Coordinates of N, CA, C and O in Angstrom, one line a residue:
X1 N -22.3 -44.5 67.5 CA -21.8 -43.1 67.6 C -22.8 -42.3 68.4 O -24.0 -42.3 68.2
X2 N -22.2 -41.5 69.2 CA -23.0 -40.6 70.1 C -23.4 -39.3 69.4 O -22.8 -39.0 68.4
X3 N -24.3 -38.6 70.0 CA -24.7 -37.3 69.5 C -23.6 -36.3 69.6 O -23.4 -35.5 68.7
X4 N -22.7 -36.5 70.6 CA -21.6 -35.6 70.8 C -20.6 -35.8 69.6 O -20.0 -34.8 69.1
X5 N -20.3 -37.1 69.2 CA -19.4 -37.3 68.1 C -20.0 -36.7 66.7 O -19.2 -36.2 65.9
X6 N -21.3 -36.8 66.5 CA -21.9 -36.3 65.3 C -21.8 -34.8 65.3 O -21.5 -34.2 64.3
X7 N -21.9 -34.1 66.4 CA -21.8 -32.7 66.5 C -20.4 -32.2 66.3 O -20.2 -31.2 65.6
X8 N -19.4 -33.0 66.7 CA -18.0 -32.6 66.5 C -17.7 -32.7 65.0 O -17.0 -31.9 64.4
X9 N -18.2 -33.8 64.3 CA -17.9 -34.0 62.9 C -18.5 -32.9 62.1 O -18.0 -32.4 61.1
X10 N -19.7 -32.4 62.4 CA -20.4 -31.4 61.6 C -19.7 -30.0 61.8 O -19.6 -29.2 60.9
X11 N -19.2 -29.8 63.1 CA -18.4 -28.6 63.3 C -17.1 -28.6 62.5 O -16.7 -27.6 62.0
X12 N -16.5 -29.8 62.4 CA -15.2 -29.9 61.7 C -15.5 -29.6 60.2 O -14.7 -28.9 59.5
X13 N -16.6 -30.1 59.7 CA -17.0 -29.8 58.3 C -17.2 -28.4 58.0 O -16.8 -27.8 57.0
X14 N -17.9 -27.7 59.0 CA -18.2 -26.3 58.8 C -16.9 -25.5 58.9 O -16.7 -24.6 58.1
X15 N -16.0 -25.9 59.8 CA -14.7 -25.2 60.0 C -13.9 -25.4 58.7 O -13.3 -24.4 58.2
X16 N -13.9 -26.6 58.1 CA -13.1 -26.8 56.9 C -13.7 -25.9 55.7 O -13.0 -25.3 55.0
X17 N -15.0 -25.9 55.6 CA -15.7 -25.1 54.6 C -15.4 -23.6 54.8 O -15.2 -22.9 53.8
X18 N -15.4 -23.1 56.0 CA -15.1 -21.7 56.3 C -13.6 -21.4 56.2 O -13.2 -20.3 55.8
X19 N -12.8 -22.3 56.5 CA -11.3 -22.1 56.6 C -10.7 -22.0 55.2 O -9.7 -21.3 54.9
X20 N -11.2 -22.7 54.2 CA -10.7 -22.7 52.8 C -10.8 -21.3 52.2 O -9.9 -20.7 51.8
X21 N -12.1 -20.7 52.2 CA -12.2 -19.3 51.6 C -11.4 -18.3 52.4 O -10.7 -17.4 51.9
X22 N -11.3 -18.5 53.8 CA -10.5 -17.6 54.6 C -9.1 -17.7 54.3 O -8.3 -16.7 54.2
X23 N -8.6 -18.9 54.1 CA -7.2 -19.2 53.8 C -6.8 -18.6 52.4 O -5.8 -17.9 52.2
X24 N -7.7 -18.8 51.4 CA -7.5 -18.2 50.1 C -7.5 -16.7 50.1 O -6.7 -16.0 49.5
X25 N -8.4 -16.1 50.9 CA -8.4 -14.6 51.0 C -7.1 -14.1 51.7 O -6.6 -13.1 51.3
X26 N -6.6 -14.8 52.7 CA -5.4 -14.4 53.3 C -4.2 -14.6 52.4 O -3.3 -13.7 52.3
X27 N -4.2 -15.6 51.6 CA -3.1 -15.8 50.6 C -3.1 -14.7 49.6 O -2.1 -14.2 49.2
X28 N -4.3 -14.3 49.1 CA -4.5 -13.3 48.1 C -4.0 -11.9 48.7 O -3.3 -11.2 48.0
X29 N -4.3 -11.7 49.9 CA -3.9 -10.5 50.6 C -2.4 -10.4 50.7 O -1.7 -9.4 50.4
X30 N -1.8 -11.5 51.2 CA -0.3 -11.6 51.3 C 0.4 -11.4 49.9 O 1.3 -10.7 49.8
X31 N -0.2 -12.1 48.9 CA 0.4 -12.0 47.6 C 0.3 -10.6 47.1 O 1.3 -10.1 46.5
X32 N -0.8 -9.9 47.2 CA -0.9 -8.5 46.7 C 0.0 -7.6 47.5 O 0.4 -6.6 46.9
X33 N 0.3 -7.9 48.8 CA 1.2 -7.0 49.5 C 2.6 -7.2 49.1 O 3.4 -6.3 49.1
X34 N 3.0 -8.4 48.7 CA 4.4 -8.8 48.3 C 4.6 -8.4 46.9 O 5.7 -7.9 46.5
X35 N 3.7 -8.5 46.0 CA 3.8 -8.2 44.6 C 3.7 -6.7 44.4 O 2.7 -6.1 44.8
X36 N 4.7 -6.1 43.7 CA 4.7 -4.6 43.6 C 3.6 -4.2 42.6 O 3.1 -3.0 42.7
X37 N 3.2 -5.0 41.7 CA 2.1 -4.7 40.8 C 1.0 -5.8 40.8 O 1.0 -6.7 40.1
X38 N 0.1 -5.7 41.8 CA -0.9 -6.7 41.9 C -1.8 -6.7 40.7 O -2.1 -5.7 40.2
X39 N -2.3 -7.9 40.4 CA -3.2 -8.0 39.3 C -4.6 -8.4 39.8 O -4.7 -9.3 40.5
X40 N -5.5 -7.6 39.4 CA -6.9 -7.9 39.8 C -7.7 -8.4 38.6 O -7.4 -7.9 37.5
X41 N -8.5 -9.3 38.8 CA -9.3 -9.8 37.7 C -10.6 -8.9 37.6 O -11.4 -8.8 38.5
X42 N -10.6 -8.2 36.4 CA -11.7 -7.3 36.2 C -12.3 -7.6 34.8 O -11.6 -7.7 33.9
X43 N -13.6 -7.6 34.8 CA -14.3 -7.8 33.5 C -14.6 -6.5 32.9 O -15.3 -5.7 33.5
X44 N -14.0 -6.2 31.7 CA -14.2 -4.9 31.1 C -15.5 -5.0 30.2 O -15.7 -6.0 29.5
X45 N -16.2 -3.9 30.2 CA -17.4 -3.9 29.3 C -17.0 -3.2 28.0 O -17.8 -3.3 27.0
X46 N -15.8 -2.6 27.9 CA -15.4 -2.0 26.6 C -14.3 -2.9 26.0 O -13.4 -3.4 26.8
X47 N -14.2 -3.0 24.7 CA -13.2 -3.9 24.1 C -11.8 -3.2 24.2 O -11.7 -2.0 24.1
X48 N -10.8 -4.0 24.5 CA -9.5 -3.5 24.5 C -9.0 -3.1 23.1 O -9.2 -3.8 22.2
X49 N -8.4 -1.9 23.0 CA -8.0 -1.4 21.7 C -6.6 -2.0 21.3 O -6.4 -2.7 20.4
X50 N -5.6 -1.6 22.1 CA -4.3 -2.1 21.8 C -3.5 -2.6 23.0 O -2.5 -3.2 22.8
X51 N -4.0 -2.3 24.2 CA -3.2 -2.7 25.4 C -2.1 -1.8 25.7 O -1.4 -2.1 26.7
X52 N -1.9 -0.8 24.9 CA -0.8 0.2 25.2 C -1.3 1.2 26.2 O -2.4 1.7 26.0
X53 N -0.4 1.6 27.1 CA -0.8 2.7 28.0 C 0.3 3.8 27.9 O 1.5 3.6 28.0
X54 N -0.2 5.0 27.6 CA 0.7 6.1 27.4 C 1.3 6.5 28.8 O 0.7 6.5 29.8
X55 N 2.6 7.0 28.7 CA 3.3 7.5 29.9 C 2.8 8.9 30.2 O 2.7 9.3 31.4
X56 N 2.4 9.7 29.2 CA 2.0 11.0 29.4 C 0.8 11.3 28.4 O 0.7 10.7 27.3
X57 N -0.1 12.1 28.9 CA -1.3 12.4 28.1 C -1.6 13.9 28.3 O -1.5 14.4 29.5
X58 N -1.8 14.7 27.3 CA -2.1 16.1 27.4 C -3.1 16.5 26.4 O -3.2 15.9 25.3
X59 N -3.8 17.6 26.7 CA -4.8 18.2 25.8 C -4.4 19.6 25.5 O -3.8 20.3 26.3
X60 N -4.7 20.1 24.3 CA -4.5 21.4 23.8 C -3.0 21.8 24.1 O -2.7 22.7 24.9
X61 N -2.1 21.1 23.4 CA -0.7 21.3 23.6 C -0.1 22.2 22.5 O -0.5 22.1 21.4
X62 N 0.9 23.1 22.9 CA 1.5 23.9 22.0 C 3.0 24.1 22.4 O 3.3 24.3 23.6
X63 N 3.9 23.9 21.4 CA 5.4 24.0 21.7 C 6.0 24.9 20.7 O 5.7 24.7 19.5
X64 N 6.8 25.9 21.1 CA 7.6 26.7 20.2 C 9.0 26.3 20.2 O 9.6 25.9 21.2
X65 N 9.7 26.5 19.0 CA 11.1 26.1 18.8 C 11.9 27.3 18.4 O 11.4 28.1 17.5
X66 N 13.0 27.5 19.1 CA 13.9 28.7 18.8 C 15.3 28.3 18.4 O 15.7 27.2 18.8
X67 N 15.9 29.1 17.5 CA 17.3 28.8 17.2 C 18.2 29.4 18.2 O 17.8 29.9 19.2
X68 N 19.5 29.3 18.0 CA 20.5 29.7 19.0 C 20.5 31.2 19.2 O 20.8 31.7 20.3
X69 N 19.9 32.0 18.2 CA 19.8 33.4 18.4 C 18.6 33.9 19.1 O 18.3 35.0 19.3
X70 N 17.7 32.9 19.4 CA 16.4 33.2 20.0 C 15.3 33.5 19.1 O 14.2 34.0 19.5
X71 N 15.5 33.3 17.8 CA 14.5 33.5 16.7 C 13.6 32.3 16.6 O 14.1 31.1 16.5
X72 N 12.3 32.5 16.7 CA 11.4 31.3 16.6 C 11.5 30.7 15.2 O 11.2 31.4 14.2
X73 N 11.8 29.4 15.1 CA 11.9 28.7 13.8 C 10.8 27.7 13.5 O 10.6 27.2 12.4
X74 N 10.0 27.4 14.6 CA 9.0 26.4 14.4 C 8.0 26.4 15.6 O 8.4 26.9 16.7
X75 N 6.9 25.8 15.4 CA 5.9 25.5 16.5 C 5.1 24.3 16.1 O 4.9 24.0 14.9
X76 N 4.6 23.6 17.1 CA 3.8 22.5 16.9 C 2.7 22.5 18.0 O 2.9 22.9 19.1
X77 N 1.5 22.1 17.5 CA 0.3 22.1 18.5 C -0.5 20.8 18.1 O -0.4 20.3 17.0
X78 N -1.3 20.4 19.1 CA -2.2 19.3 18.9 C -3.3 19.3 19.9 O -3.2 19.9 21.0
X79 N -4.5 18.8 19.5 CA -5.6 18.7 20.4 C -5.3 17.8 21.5 O -5.6 18.1 22.7
X80 N -4.8 16.6 21.2 CA -4.4 15.6 22.3 C -3.0 15.0 21.9 O -2.7 14.9 20.7
X81 N -2.3 14.7 23.0 CA -1.0 14.1 22.8 C -0.9 12.9 23.7 O -1.3 13.0 24.9
X82 N -0.3 11.8 23.2 CA -0.1 10.6 24.0 C 1.4 10.2 23.8 O 1.8 9.9 22.7
X83 N 2.2 10.2 24.9 CA 3.6 9.8 24.8 C 3.9 8.4 25.3 O 3.4 8.0 26.4
X84 N 4.6 7.6 24.4 CA 5.0 6.3 24.8 C 6.5 6.3 24.8 O 7.2 6.0 23.8
X85 N 7.1 6.6 26.0 CA 8.5 6.8 26.1 C 9.3 5.5 25.8 O 10.4 5.5 25.2
X86 N 8.7 4.3 26.1 CA 9.4 3.1 25.8 C 9.6 2.8 24.4 O 10.5 2.2 23.9
X87 N 8.6 3.3 23.6 CA 8.7 3.2 22.1 C 9.3 4.4 21.4 O 9.6 4.4 20.2
X88 N 9.5 5.5 22.2 CA 10.1 6.7 21.6 C 9.2 7.4 20.7 O 9.7 8.1 19.7
X89 N 7.9 7.3 20.9 CA 6.9 8.0 20.0 C 5.9 8.8 20.7 O 5.7 8.5 21.9
X90 N 5.4 9.8 20.0 CA 4.3 10.6 20.6 C 3.2 10.6 19.5 O 3.4 10.9 18.4
X91 N 2.0 10.2 19.9 CA 0.8 10.2 19.1 C 0.1 11.5 19.2 O -0.1 12.0 20.3
X92 N -0.3 12.1 18.1 CA -1.0 13.4 18.1 C -2.3 13.3 17.4 O -2.4 12.7 16.3
X93 N -3.3 14.0 18.0 CA -4.6 14.1 17.3 C -4.7 15.6 16.8 O -4.4 16.5 17.6
X94 N -5.1 15.8 15.6 CA -5.2 17.1 15.0 C -3.9 17.9 15.1 O -4.0 19.1 15.6
X95 N -2.8 17.4 14.7 CA -1.5 18.1 14.8 C -1.4 19.2 13.8 O -2.0 19.2 12.7
X96 N -0.7 20.3 14.2 CA -0.4 21.4 13.3 C 1.1 21.7 13.5 O 1.5 21.8 14.6
X97 N 1.7 22.0 12.4 CA 3.2 22.3 12.4 C 3.4 23.6 11.6 O 2.9 23.7 10.5
X98 N 4.1 24.5 12.2 CA 4.5 25.7 11.5 C 6.1 25.7 11.4 O 6.8 25.5 12.4
X99 N 6.6 26.0 10.2 CA 8.0 26.2 10.0 C 8.2 27.6 9.5 O 7.6 28.0 8.5
X100 N 8.9 28.4 10.3 CA 9.2 29.8 10.0 C 10.5 30.0 9.3 O 11.5 29.5 9.8
X101 N 10.5 30.6 8.1 CA 11.7 30.9 7.3 C 11.8 32.4 7.2 O 10.8 33.1 7.5
X102 N 12.9 32.9 6.7 CA 13.1 34.3 6.5 C 12.1 34.8 5.4 O 11.7 36.0 5.4
X103 N 11.6 34.0 4.5 CA 10.8 34.4 3.4 C 9.3 34.1 3.7 O 8.4 34.6 2.9
X104 N 8.9 33.3 4.6 CA 7.5 33.0 4.9 C 7.3 31.9 5.8 O 8.2 31.4 6.5
X105 N 6.1 31.4 5.9 CA 5.7 30.4 6.8 C 5.1 29.2 6.1 O 4.2 29.3 5.3
X106 N 5.6 28.0 6.5 CA 5.0 26.7 6.0 C 4.1 26.2 7.1 O 4.5 26.2 8.3
X107 N 2.9 25.8 6.8 CA 1.9 25.3 7.7 C 1.5 23.9 7.3 O 1.1 23.7 6.1
X108 N 1.5 22.9 8.2 CA 1.1 21.6 7.9 C 0.1 21.2 9.0 O 0.2 21.5 10.2
X109 N -1.0 20.5 8.5 CA -2.0 20.0 9.5 C -2.5 18.6 9.0 O -2.3 18.3 7.8
X110 N -3.1 17.8 9.9 CA -3.6 16.5 9.6 C -4.6 16.1 10.6 O -4.7 16.7 11.7
X111 N -5.2 15.0 10.4 CA -6.1 14.4 11.4 C -5.3 13.7 12.5 O -5.6 13.8 13.7
X112 N -4.2 13.0 12.1 CA -3.4 12.3 13.1 C -2.0 12.5 12.8 O -1.6 12.8 11.6
X113 N -1.1 12.3 13.8 CA 0.3 12.4 13.6 C 1.1 11.5 14.6 O 0.5 11.1 15.6
X114 N 2.3 11.2 14.2 CA 3.2 10.4 15.0 C 4.6 11.1 15.0 O 5.1 11.2 13.9
X115 N 5.1 11.5 16.2 CA 6.4 12.1 16.2 C 7.4 11.1 16.8 O 7.2 10.5 17.9
X116 N 8.4 10.8 16.1 CA 9.5 10.0 16.5 C 10.5 10.9 17.3 O 11.1 11.8 16.7
X117 N 10.6 10.6 18.6 CA 11.4 11.5 19.5 C 12.9 11.5 19.2 O 13.5 12.6 19.3
X118 N 13.5 10.4 18.8 CA 14.9 10.4 18.6 C 15.3 11.2 17.4 O 16.4 11.8 17.4
X119 N 14.5 11.1 16.3 CA 14.9 11.7 15.1 C 14.2 13.0 14.8 O 14.5 13.7 13.8
X120 N 13.2 13.4 15.6 CA 12.3 14.5 15.3 C 11.7 14.5 13.9 O 11.7 15.5 13.2
X121 N 11.2 13.3 13.6 CA 10.5 13.1 12.3 C 9.0 13.0 12.6 O 8.6 12.2 13.5
X122 N 8.2 13.8 11.9 CA 6.8 13.8 12.1 C 6.1 13.1 11.0 O 6.3 13.5 9.8
X123 N 5.3 12.1 11.3 CA 4.5 11.4 10.3 C 3.1 11.8 10.4 O 2.4 11.7 11.4
X124 N 2.6 12.5 9.3 CA 1.2 13.0 9.3 C 0.4 12.0 8.4 O 0.8 11.6 7.4
X125 N -0.9 11.8 8.8 CA -1.8 11.0 8.0 C -3.2 11.5 8.2 O -3.6 12.1 9.1
X126 N -4.0 11.2 7.1 CA -5.4 11.5 7.0 C -5.6 13.0 6.8 O -5.4 13.8 7.7
X127 N -6.0 13.4 5.7 CA -6.4 14.7 5.3 C -5.2 15.7 5.6 O -5.4 16.7 6.3
X128 N -4.1 15.4 5.1 CA -2.9 16.2 5.3 C -2.9 17.4 4.4 O -3.2 17.3 3.2
X129 N -2.6 18.6 4.9 CA -2.5 19.8 4.2 C -1.2 20.5 4.5 O -0.9 20.7 5.7
X130 N -0.5 20.9 3.5 CA 0.8 21.6 3.6 C 0.6 22.9 2.8 O 0.2 22.9 1.7
X131 N 0.8 24.1 3.5 CA 0.5 25.3 2.8 C 1.7 26.3 3.0 O 2.3 26.4 4.1
X132 N 2.0 27.0 1.9 CA 3.0 28.1 2.0 C 2.3 29.4 1.9 O 1.6 29.7 0.9
X133 N 2.4 30.2 2.9 CA 1.5 31.4 3.0 C 1.8 32.5 2.0 O 1.0 33.2 1.5
X134 N 3.1 32.7 1.7 CA 3.5 33.8 0.8 C 3.0 33.6 -0.6 O 2.4 34.5 -1.3
X135 N 3.1 32.4 -1.1 CA 2.6 32.1 -2.5 C 1.2 31.6 -2.6 O 0.7 31.3 -3.7
X136 N 0.5 31.4 -1.4 CA -0.8 30.8 -1.3 C -0.9 29.5 -2.1 O -1.8 29.3 -2.9
X137 N 0.1 28.7 -1.9 CA 0.0 27.3 -2.6 C -0.3 26.3 -1.5 O 0.2 26.4 -0.4
X138 N -1.1 25.3 -1.8 CA -1.5 24.3 -0.9 C -1.3 22.9 -1.5 O -1.6 22.7 -2.7
X139 N -0.8 22.0 -0.7 CA -0.6 20.6 -1.0 C -1.5 19.7 -0.2 O -1.6 19.9 1.0
X140 N -2.3 18.8 -0.8 CA -3.2 17.9 -0.1 C -2.8 16.5 -0.4 O -2.5 16.1 -1.6
X141 N -2.7 15.7 0.6 CA -2.3 14.3 0.5 C -2.9 13.5 1.7 O -3.4 14.1 2.6
X142 N -2.7 12.2 1.7 CA -3.2 11.4 2.8 C -2.1 11.0 3.8 O -2.4 10.6 4.9
X143 N -0.8 11.2 3.4 CA 0.3 10.9 4.3 C 1.5 11.6 3.9 O 1.8 11.8 2.7
X144 N 2.2 12.2 4.9 CA 3.4 13.0 4.6 C 4.4 12.8 5.8 O 4.0 12.6 6.9
X145 N 5.7 12.9 5.5 CA 6.7 12.8 6.5 C 7.4 14.2 6.5 O 7.8 14.7 5.5
X146 N 7.5 14.8 7.7 CA 8.3 16.0 7.8 C 9.5 15.8 8.7 O 9.3 15.4 9.9
X147 N 10.7 15.9 8.1 CA 11.9 15.8 8.9 C 12.2 17.2 9.4 O 12.7 18.1 8.7
X148 N 11.9 17.4 10.7 CA 12.1 18.7 11.3 C 13.5 19.2 11.3 O 13.7 20.4 10.9
X149 N 14.5 18.5 11.7 CA 15.9 19.0 11.7 C 16.4 19.4 10.3 O 17.1 20.4 10.1
X150 N 16.0 18.6 9.3 CA 16.4 18.9 7.9 C 15.5 19.9 7.2 O 15.8 20.2 6.0
X151 N 14.4 20.3 7.8 CA 13.4 21.2 7.2 C 13.0 20.7 5.8 O 13.0 21.4 4.8
X152 N 12.5 19.4 5.8 CA 12.1 18.8 4.6 C 10.8 18.0 4.8 O 10.6 17.5 5.8
X153 N 10.0 18.0 3.7 CA 8.7 17.3 3.8 C 8.6 16.4 2.5 O 9.1 16.8 1.4
X154 N 8.0 15.2 2.7 CA 7.9 14.3 1.6 C 6.5 13.6 1.7 O 6.2 13.1 2.8
X155 N 5.8 13.6 0.6 CA 4.5 12.8 0.7 C 4.8 11.4 0.4 O 5.7 11.0 -0.3
X156 N 4.0 10.5 1.1 CA 4.1 9.1 0.9 C 2.9 8.5 0.1 O 2.8 7.3 0.0
X157 N 2.1 9.4 -0.4 CA 1.0 9.0 -1.2 C 0.8 10.2 -2.3 O 1.5 11.2 -2.2
X158 N -0.1 10.0 -3.2 CA -0.3 11.0 -4.3 C -0.7 12.3 -3.6 O -1.3 12.4 -2.6
X159 N -0.3 13.4 -4.3 CA -0.5 14.7 -3.8 C -1.2 15.6 -4.8 O -1.1 15.4 -6.0
X160 N -2.1 16.5 -4.3 CA -2.8 17.4 -5.2 C -2.4 18.8 -4.8 O -2.4 19.1 -3.6
X161 N -2.0 19.6 -5.7 CA -1.5 21.0 -5.4 C -2.4 22.0 -6.0 O -2.7 22.0 -7.2
X162 N -2.8 23.0 -5.2 CA -3.6 24.1 -5.7 C -2.9 25.4 -5.5 O -2.3 25.7 -4.5
X163 N -2.9 26.2 -6.6 CA -2.4 27.6 -6.5 C -3.3 28.4 -7.4 O -3.4 28.1 -8.6
X164 N -4.0 29.4 -6.8 CA -5.0 30.1 -7.5 C -6.1 29.1 -8.1 O -6.6 28.3 -7.3
X165 N -6.3 29.1 -9.4 CA -7.2 28.2 -10.0 C -6.5 27.0 -10.6 O -7.2 26.2 -11.3
X166 N -5.2 26.9 -10.5 CA -4.5 25.9 -11.1 C -4.3 24.7 -10.2 O -4.1 24.8 -9.0
X167 N -4.4 23.5 -10.8 CA -4.3 22.2 -10.1 C -3.3 21.3 -10.7 O -3.2 21.2 -11.9
X168 N -2.4 20.8 -9.8 CA -1.4 19.8 -10.3 C -1.6 18.5 -9.4 O -1.7 18.6 -8.2
X169 N -1.5 17.4 -10.0 CA -1.5 16.1 -9.3 C -0.3 15.3 -9.6 O 0.2 15.3 -10.8
X170 N 0.3 14.8 -8.6 CA 1.6 14.0 -8.7 C 1.6 12.8 -7.8 O 0.8 12.7 -6.8
X171 N 2.4 11.8 -8.2 CA 2.5 10.6 -7.4 C 3.2 10.9 -6.0 O 2.7 10.4 -5.0
X172 N 4.2 11.8 -6.0 CA 4.9 12.2 -4.8 C 5.4 13.6 -4.9 O 5.6 14.1 -6.1
X173 N 5.7 14.2 -3.8 CA 6.4 15.5 -3.8 C 7.4 15.5 -2.7 O 7.3 14.9 -1.6
X174 N 8.5 16.2 -2.9 CA 9.5 16.5 -1.9 C 9.6 18.0 -1.8 O 9.8 18.7 -2.8
X175 N 9.6 18.5 -0.6 CA 9.6 20.0 -0.4 C 10.8 20.3 0.6 O 10.8 19.8 1.7
X176 N 11.7 21.2 0.1 CA 12.7 21.7 0.9 C 12.1 23.0 1.6 O 11.9 24.0 0.9
X177 N 11.7 22.9 2.8 CA 11.0 24.0 3.5 C 11.8 25.2 3.7 O 11.3 26.3 3.6
X178 N 13.1 25.1 3.9 CA 13.9 26.3 4.2 C 14.2 27.0 2.9 O 14.4 28.3 2.9
X179 N 14.2 26.4 1.7 CA 14.5 27.0 0.4 C 13.3 27.2 -0.4 O 13.4 27.8 -1.5
X180 N 12.1 26.8 0.0 CA 10.9 26.9 -0.7 C 11.0 26.3 -2.1 O 10.5 26.8 -3.1
X181 N 11.5 25.0 -2.2 CA 11.6 24.3 -3.5 C 10.8 23.0 -3.3 O 11.0 22.2 -2.4
X182 N 9.9 22.8 -4.3 CA 9.1 21.6 -4.3 C 9.5 20.8 -5.6 O 9.6 21.4 -6.7
X183 N 9.7 19.5 -5.4 CA 10.1 18.6 -6.5 C 9.0 17.6 -6.6 O 8.7 16.8 -5.7
X184 N 8.4 17.5 -7.8 CA 7.3 16.5 -8.1 C 7.9 15.3 -8.7 O 8.8 15.4 -9.6
X185 N 7.4 14.1 -8.4 CA 7.9 12.9 -9.1 C 6.7 12.0 -9.4 O 5.6 12.1 -8.9
X186 N 7.0 11.0 -10.3 CA 6.0 10.1 -10.8 C 5.2 10.7 -11.9 O 5.6 11.6 -12.6
X187 N 4.0 10.2 -12.0 CA 3.0 10.7 -13.0 C 2.5 12.1 -12.5 O 1.9 12.2 -11.5
X188 N 2.8 13.2 -13.3 CA 2.5 14.5 -12.9 C 1.5 15.1 -14.0 O 1.8 15.0 -15.2
X189 N 0.4 15.6 -13.6 CA -0.6 16.2 -14.5 C -1.0 17.6 -13.9 O -1.2 17.8 -12.7
X190 N -1.1 18.6 -14.8 CA -1.5 19.9 -14.4 C -2.6 20.5 -15.2 O -2.7 20.2 -16.5
X191 N -3.5 21.2 -14.6 CA -4.6 21.9 -15.2 C -4.3 23.4 -14.9 O -4.3 23.8 -13.8
X192 N -4.0 24.1 -16.0 CA -3.7 25.5 -15.9 C -4.8 26.4 -16.3 O -5.3 26.2 -17.4
X193 N -5.2 27.3 -15.5 CA -6.3 28.3 -15.9 C -5.7 29.7 -16.0 O -5.2 30.2 -15.0
X194 N -5.7 30.2 -17.2 CA -5.1 31.6 -17.4 C -5.8 32.6 -16.6 O -7.0 32.6 -16.5
X195 N -5.1 33.6 -16.1 CA -5.7 34.7 -15.4 C -6.0 35.8 -16.3 O -5.2 36.1 -17.2
X196 N -7.1 36.5 -16.2 CA -7.5 37.6 -17.1 C -6.9 38.9 -16.6 O -6.7 39.3 -15.6

């Protein structure tokens, strides 16, 4: 074998070694141009929470609701809002809900909330407080459902009710927000402090 043949073989080896990465790079480039959603391999340093990506995200959100006559009947606000349109839900951080009636205002707040867009049902959880301003009565629970169209609220865990110095504890409560009627169910206990 001549020195010329050895030089040709080594150049072919170098060409093969260089052409394989070049060919792979070219294929990756063509694939990423043809695929409408190219996938890149990325190593994340933060753990994935749920893999869900919100369609919309907003901070310091406030929305007012009016009836046919233009009278404000409700409002809702939140520190942050994440909308998942494919699931039909909106996740809320620090949500607050006001229901305005002819006789007074109902106010609800919680650490977290979930609004079902189709039904306008608001699910509140963690440190839920429902308050009626006229009677200065407050309801505390860990989870509550507010049906906005029906103007009704229902606790899904035990509830503690404070009015003045009186305390009532019940397994559940149902509140008709438009008529200011609360119905307690399950084991109900009351501590009554007479006023002087």
